[in-house]
């Protein structure tokens, strides 16, 4: 995201509504080095989305991040410090029922094509789980910050969970959008959350990932007025298990 083109692309996405990518981290701070070694940078010549390692050979991300010739970078929180051994070619498994983020099923698995030279003991999968009551959660990612400049270092921020009933009501009244059934809401209407550029990153509650960054209310990243929307991982456990079992 060093080039002028990348900068313009980010700002173009600001006006695309819920179909646009999510996630610059708003109101957050840099994470400690090696503290979130499950985080993945999904790339196509450049960083386009976040993701997270759920098994040594699979990364979970958002389906709308799909592109040809994707690669995944693991093992660094600084995108300026990437070696060849950190980059993995992948095979994409997009949810078969995905069409647009507003209709749900915004989930994709990326199978890493592991090489013998890529035995990186620094990377560590994160467990996936169902959102629990009164959970304390945070979202992490790379992307533009409030000042409009890209961040090469991973940032994270704590986000309060928004009750699904209230979230649905706010989106219906604010954007006339009926949210899909497979979502979680957190942050976004509290001046902290995500924005454009890093969809696919995890909503982490405790030490487990419960959601995937999907979409938000655009043009309002500094002070969003609607909750951020994540895919509820627990709604897709059967599909995830089936996909992880694939032999090719």
Tab-separated table of C-alpha atoms in Angstrom:
chain	number	residue	atom	x	y	z
A	1	UNK	CA	0.000	0.000	0.000
A	2	UNK	CA	2.920	2.285	-0.641
A	3	UNK	CA	1.867	3.458	-4.071
A	4	UNK	CA	-0.466	6.243	-5.048
A	5	UNK	CA	-2.686	3.692	-6.774
A	6	UNK	CA	-3.165	1.747	-3.554
A	7	UNK	CA	-3.981	4.957	-1.715
A	8	UNK	CA	-6.621	5.895	-4.288
A	9	UNK	CA	-8.144	2.413	-4.229
A	10	UNK	CA	-8.645	2.630	-0.474
A	11	UNK	CA	-10.424	5.946	-0.763
A	12	UNK	CA	-12.576	4.726	-3.628
A	13	UNK	CA	-13.781	1.890	-1.414
A	14	UNK	CA	-14.962	4.390	1.167
A	15	UNK	CA	-18.029	5.132	-0.936
A	16	UNK	CA	-19.165	1.645	-1.898
A	17	UNK	CA	-21.553	0.827	0.949
A	18	UNK	CA	-21.792	-2.633	2.528
A	19	UNK	CA	-20.347	-4.325	-0.570
A	20	UNK	CA	-16.944	-2.740	0.070
A	21	UNK	CA	-14.084	-4.318	1.946
A	22	UNK	CA	-13.854	-3.633	5.684
A	23	UNK	CA	-11.179	-2.845	8.117
A	24	UNK	CA	-8.729	-0.224	8.808
A	25	UNK	CA	-8.444	-0.308	12.575
A	26	UNK	CA	-10.051	2.818	14.086
A	27	UNK	CA	-9.047	3.930	17.561
A	28	UNK	CA	-6.534	1.110	17.989
A	29	UNK	CA	-2.837	0.747	18.616
A	30	UNK	CA	0.055	-1.389	17.440
A	31	UNK	CA	0.069	-4.913	18.816
A	32	UNK	CA	3.116	-6.369	20.489
A	33	UNK	CA	5.448	-8.209	18.147
A	34	UNK	CA	4.752	-11.976	18.059
A	35	UNK	CA	1.573	-11.607	20.128
A	36	UNK	CA	-0.909	-12.505	17.352
A	37	UNK	CA	0.992	-15.002	15.262
A	38	UNK	CA	-2.173	-16.437	13.743
A	39	UNK	CA	-2.744	-13.219	11.763
A	40	UNK	CA	-2.425	-13.482	7.986
A	41	UNK	CA	-2.057	-10.907	5.246
A	42	UNK	CA	-4.003	-11.973	2.153
A	43	UNK	CA	-2.324	-10.511	-0.903
A	44	UNK	CA	-2.527	-10.102	-4.661
A	45	UNK	CA	0.659	-8.193	-5.494
A	46	UNK	CA	-0.149	-6.146	-2.388
A	47	UNK	CA	-2.032	-6.543	0.881
A	48	UNK	CA	-5.778	-6.610	0.214
A	49	UNK	CA	-7.323	-8.406	3.204
A	50	UNK	CA	-6.680	-9.915	6.580
A	51	UNK	CA	-7.131	-13.525	7.605
A	52	UNK	CA	-6.175	-15.911	10.372
A	53	UNK	CA	-4.619	-19.338	10.657
A	54	UNK	CA	-6.999	-21.953	12.104
A	55	UNK	CA	-4.886	-25.005	11.263
A	56	UNK	CA	-1.279	-25.306	10.183
A	57	UNK	CA	-2.414	-25.519	6.550
A	58	UNK	CA	-5.609	-23.400	6.446
A	59	UNK	CA	-6.342	-19.680	6.730
A	60	UNK	CA	-9.881	-18.376	7.282
A	61	UNK	CA	-10.917	-15.096	5.656
A	62	UNK	CA	-13.869	-13.374	3.953
A	63	UNK	CA	-15.284	-14.651	0.656
A	64	UNK	CA	-15.371	-11.159	-0.855
A	65	UNK	CA	-11.579	-11.114	-0.579
A	66	UNK	CA	-11.377	-13.690	-3.369
A	67	UNK	CA	-9.083	-12.893	-6.263
A	68	UNK	CA	-6.990	-14.871	-8.691
A	69	UNK	CA	-3.373	-15.552	-7.757
A	70	UNK	CA	-3.812	-14.963	-4.036
A	71	UNK	CA	-0.933	-15.519	-1.665
A	72	UNK	CA	-0.827	-15.425	2.121
A	73	UNK	CA	1.870	-13.932	4.344
A	74	UNK	CA	2.280	-15.416	7.816
A	75	UNK	CA	4.765	-14.903	10.611
A	76	UNK	CA	5.143	-11.128	10.724
A	77	UNK	CA	3.220	-8.190	12.143
A	78	UNK	CA	5.174	-5.738	9.969
A	79	UNK	CA	4.430	-5.964	6.240
A	80	UNK	CA	7.730	-4.268	5.451
A	81	UNK	CA	9.515	-7.244	6.966
A	82	UNK	CA	8.421	-10.169	4.796
A	83	UNK	CA	10.794	-12.904	3.607
A	84	UNK	CA	10.103	-15.483	0.894
A	85	UNK	CA	9.626	-18.173	3.535
A	86	UNK	CA	6.685	-16.192	4.971
A	87	UNK	CA	4.728	-16.196	1.701
A	88	UNK	CA	2.485	-19.122	0.794
A	89	UNK	CA	0.625	-19.977	-2.361
A	90	UNK	CA	-2.947	-21.045	-1.668
A	91	UNK	CA	-5.960	-22.865	-3.030
A	92	UNK	CA	-9.208	-20.987	-2.428
A	93	UNK	CA	-12.438	-22.501	-1.102
A	94	UNK	CA	-15.100	-19.808	-1.216
A	95	UNK	CA	-18.456	-20.618	0.381
A	96	UNK	CA	-20.647	-21.963	-2.443
A	97	UNK	CA	-23.625	-19.804	-1.429
A	98	UNK	CA	-21.755	-16.504	-1.331
A	99	UNK	CA	-22.768	-13.771	-3.787
A	100	UNK	CA	-22.662	-10.417	-1.947
A	101	UNK	CA	-21.751	-9.534	1.615
A	102	UNK	CA	-25.246	-8.246	2.382
A	103	UNK	CA	-26.656	-11.716	1.709
A	104	UNK	CA	-24.306	-13.530	4.115
A	105	UNK	CA	-22.000	-16.548	3.721
A	106	UNK	CA	-19.044	-14.155	3.437
A	107	UNK	CA	-16.510	-16.796	4.369
A	108	UNK	CA	-13.588	-18.448	2.581
A	109	UNK	CA	-10.865	-20.952	3.439
A	110	UNK	CA	-7.397	-20.772	1.913
A	111	UNK	CA	-5.364	-23.979	1.880
A	112	UNK	CA	-1.652	-23.293	2.132
A	113	UNK	CA	0.607	-25.029	-0.350
A	114	UNK	CA	3.338	-25.848	2.123
A	115	UNK	CA	6.957	-26.239	1.065
A	116	UNK	CA	9.630	-28.082	3.023
A	117	UNK	CA	11.459	-24.805	3.577
A	118	UNK	CA	8.400	-23.260	5.205
A	119	UNK	CA	8.512	-24.789	8.659
A	120	UNK	CA	7.951	-21.565	10.502
A	121	UNK	CA	7.524	-22.295	14.194
A	122	UNK	CA	6.604	-18.663	14.855
A	123	UNK	CA	3.130	-19.046	13.386
A	124	UNK	CA	0.414	-20.373	15.673
A	125	UNK	CA	-3.207	-21.255	14.762
A	126	UNK	CA	-6.057	-19.808	16.768
A	127	UNK	CA	-9.058	-21.820	17.882
A	128	UNK	CA	-12.481	-20.958	16.499
A	129	UNK	CA	-15.530	-20.894	18.729
A	130	UNK	CA	-19.004	-19.502	19.392
A	131	UNK	CA	-19.459	-16.048	20.884
A	132	UNK	CA	-20.053	-16.276	24.635
A	133	UNK	CA	-22.075	-13.948	26.832
A	134	UNK	CA	-20.251	-10.903	28.221
A	135	UNK	CA	-17.211	-11.646	26.068
A	136	UNK	CA	-14.414	-9.089	25.745
A	137	UNK	CA	-13.426	-8.855	22.106
A	138	UNK	CA	-10.966	-7.119	19.816
A	139	UNK	CA	-10.379	-6.841	16.096
A	140	UNK	CA	-6.998	-6.611	14.383
A	141	UNK	CA	-5.766	-5.726	10.924
A	142	UNK	CA	-3.523	-3.717	8.619
A	143	UNK	CA	-4.690	-0.728	6.593
A	144	UNK	CA	-5.298	2.998	6.579
A	145	UNK	CA	-5.553	4.767	9.917
A	146	UNK	CA	-7.594	7.829	10.878
A	147	UNK	CA	-5.084	10.171	9.291
A	148	UNK	CA	-5.577	8.430	5.932
A	149	UNK	CA	-2.130	6.858	5.902
A	150	UNK	CA	-1.526	3.109	5.616
A	151	UNK	CA	-0.082	1.191	8.533
A	152	UNK	CA	2.487	-1.487	7.810
A	153	UNK	CA	2.312	-2.767	11.375
A	154	UNK	CA	-0.557	-4.785	12.768
A	155	UNK	CA	-3.007	-2.809	14.882
A	156	UNK	CA	-5.804	-3.925	17.189
A	157	UNK	CA	-8.619	-2.370	19.186
A	158	UNK	CA	-11.127	-3.609	21.750
A	159	UNK	CA	-14.710	-3.530	20.462
A	160	UNK	CA	-17.946	-3.932	22.445
A	161	UNK	CA	-20.365	-6.586	21.225
A	162	UNK	CA	-23.688	-5.150	20.025
A	163	UNK	CA	-26.835	-7.177	20.653
A	164	UNK	CA	-28.020	-8.717	17.388
A	165	UNK	CA	-31.588	-7.482	17.830
A	166	UNK	CA	-30.464	-3.893	18.292
A	167	UNK	CA	-27.953	-4.230	15.467
A	168	UNK	CA	-30.586	-5.478	13.033
A	169	UNK	CA	-32.890	-2.628	14.008
A	170	UNK	CA	-30.178	0.005	13.549
A	171	UNK	CA	-29.222	-1.287	10.095
A	172	UNK	CA	-32.827	-1.565	8.986
A	173	UNK	CA	-33.628	1.972	10.115
A	174	UNK	CA	-30.317	3.508	9.064
A	175	UNK	CA	-29.727	1.823	5.698
A	176	UNK	CA	-32.912	-0.146	5.034
A	177	UNK	CA	-30.750	-3.248	5.033
A	178	UNK	CA	-31.938	-6.487	6.550
A	179	UNK	CA	-28.845	-8.202	7.905
A	180	UNK	CA	-28.197	-11.839	6.981
A	181	UNK	CA	-28.759	-14.558	9.561
A	182	UNK	CA	-25.097	-15.523	10.019
A	183	UNK	CA	-23.666	-12.365	11.582
A	184	UNK	CA	-22.282	-10.866	14.792
A	185	UNK	CA	-22.140	-7.123	15.458
A	186	UNK	CA	-19.400	-5.376	17.432
A	187	UNK	CA	-18.060	-1.844	17.576
A	188	UNK	CA	-18.536	0.607	14.748
A	189	UNK	CA	-21.092	2.793	16.514
A	190	UNK	CA	-18.664	3.638	19.310
A	191	UNK	CA	-15.839	5.335	17.325
A	192	UNK	CA	-13.781	2.134	17.434
A	193	UNK	CA	-13.796	-0.710	14.934
A	194	UNK	CA	-12.719	-1.397	11.374
A	195	UNK	CA	-12.889	0.328	8.004
A	196	UNK	CA	-11.758	-0.294	4.405
A	197	UNK	CA	-8.899	-2.527	3.319
A	198	UNK	CA	-8.577	-5.499	5.657
A	199	UNK	CA	-11.721	-7.593	5.545
A	200	UNK	CA	-11.340	-11.210	6.583
A	201	UNK	CA	-9.575	-10.481	9.864
A	202	UNK	CA	-10.775	-12.094	13.086
A	203	UNK	CA	-13.041	-10.905	15.863
A	204	UNK	CA	-11.132	-12.390	18.798
A	205	UNK	CA	-12.904	-12.900	22.116
A	206	UNK	CA	-10.667	-14.175	24.877
A	207	UNK	CA	-8.239	-16.438	23.039
A	208	UNK	CA	-10.624	-17.650	20.359
A	209	UNK	CA	-11.835	-16.306	17.013
A	210	UNK	CA	-15.617	-16.017	16.817
A	211	UNK	CA	-16.166	-13.740	13.804
A	212	UNK	CA	-14.777	-12.600	10.452
A	213	UNK	CA	-14.704	-8.937	9.393
A	214	UNK	CA	-17.348	-8.527	6.690
A	215	UNK	CA	-18.743	-4.986	6.225
A	216	UNK	CA	-19.502	-1.660	7.872
A	217	UNK	CA	-21.173	1.691	7.320
A	218	UNK	CA	-18.920	3.415	4.820
A	219	UNK	CA	-17.998	7.081	4.573
A	220	UNK	CA	-18.041	7.103	8.371
A	221	UNK	CA	-14.849	5.455	9.523
A	222	UNK	CA	-13.829	8.093	12.045
A	223	UNK	CA	-17.175	8.156	13.834
A	224	UNK	CA	-19.309	5.333	12.422
A	225	UNK	CA	-23.001	5.518	13.218
A	226	UNK	CA	-23.893	1.859	12.629
A	227	UNK	CA	-22.424	-1.307	14.170
A	228	UNK	CA	-19.705	-3.224	12.335
A	229	UNK	CA	-20.801	-6.579	10.904
A	230	UNK	CA	-18.882	-9.851	11.169
A	231	UNK	CA	-19.609	-13.366	9.920
A	232	UNK	CA	-20.563	-15.633	12.839
A	233	UNK	CA	-18.086	-18.507	12.526
A	234	UNK	CA	-20.251	-20.827	14.602
A	235	UNK	CA	-22.904	-20.740	11.849
A	236	UNK	CA	-20.446	-22.325	9.424
A	237	UNK	CA	-18.689	-24.992	11.493
A	238	UNK	CA	-20.124	-27.826	9.402
A	239	UNK	CA	-18.883	-26.277	6.138
A	240	UNK	CA	-15.490	-25.517	7.681
A	241	UNK	CA	-15.087	-29.094	8.922
A	242	UNK	CA	-16.073	-30.496	5.529
A	243	UNK	CA	-13.661	-28.209	3.716
A	244	UNK	CA	-10.754	-28.952	6.061
A	245	UNK	CA	-11.220	-32.635	5.273
A	246	UNK	CA	-10.727	-32.153	1.531
A	247	UNK	CA	-7.682	-33.973	0.168
A	248	UNK	CA	-7.080	-31.568	-2.681
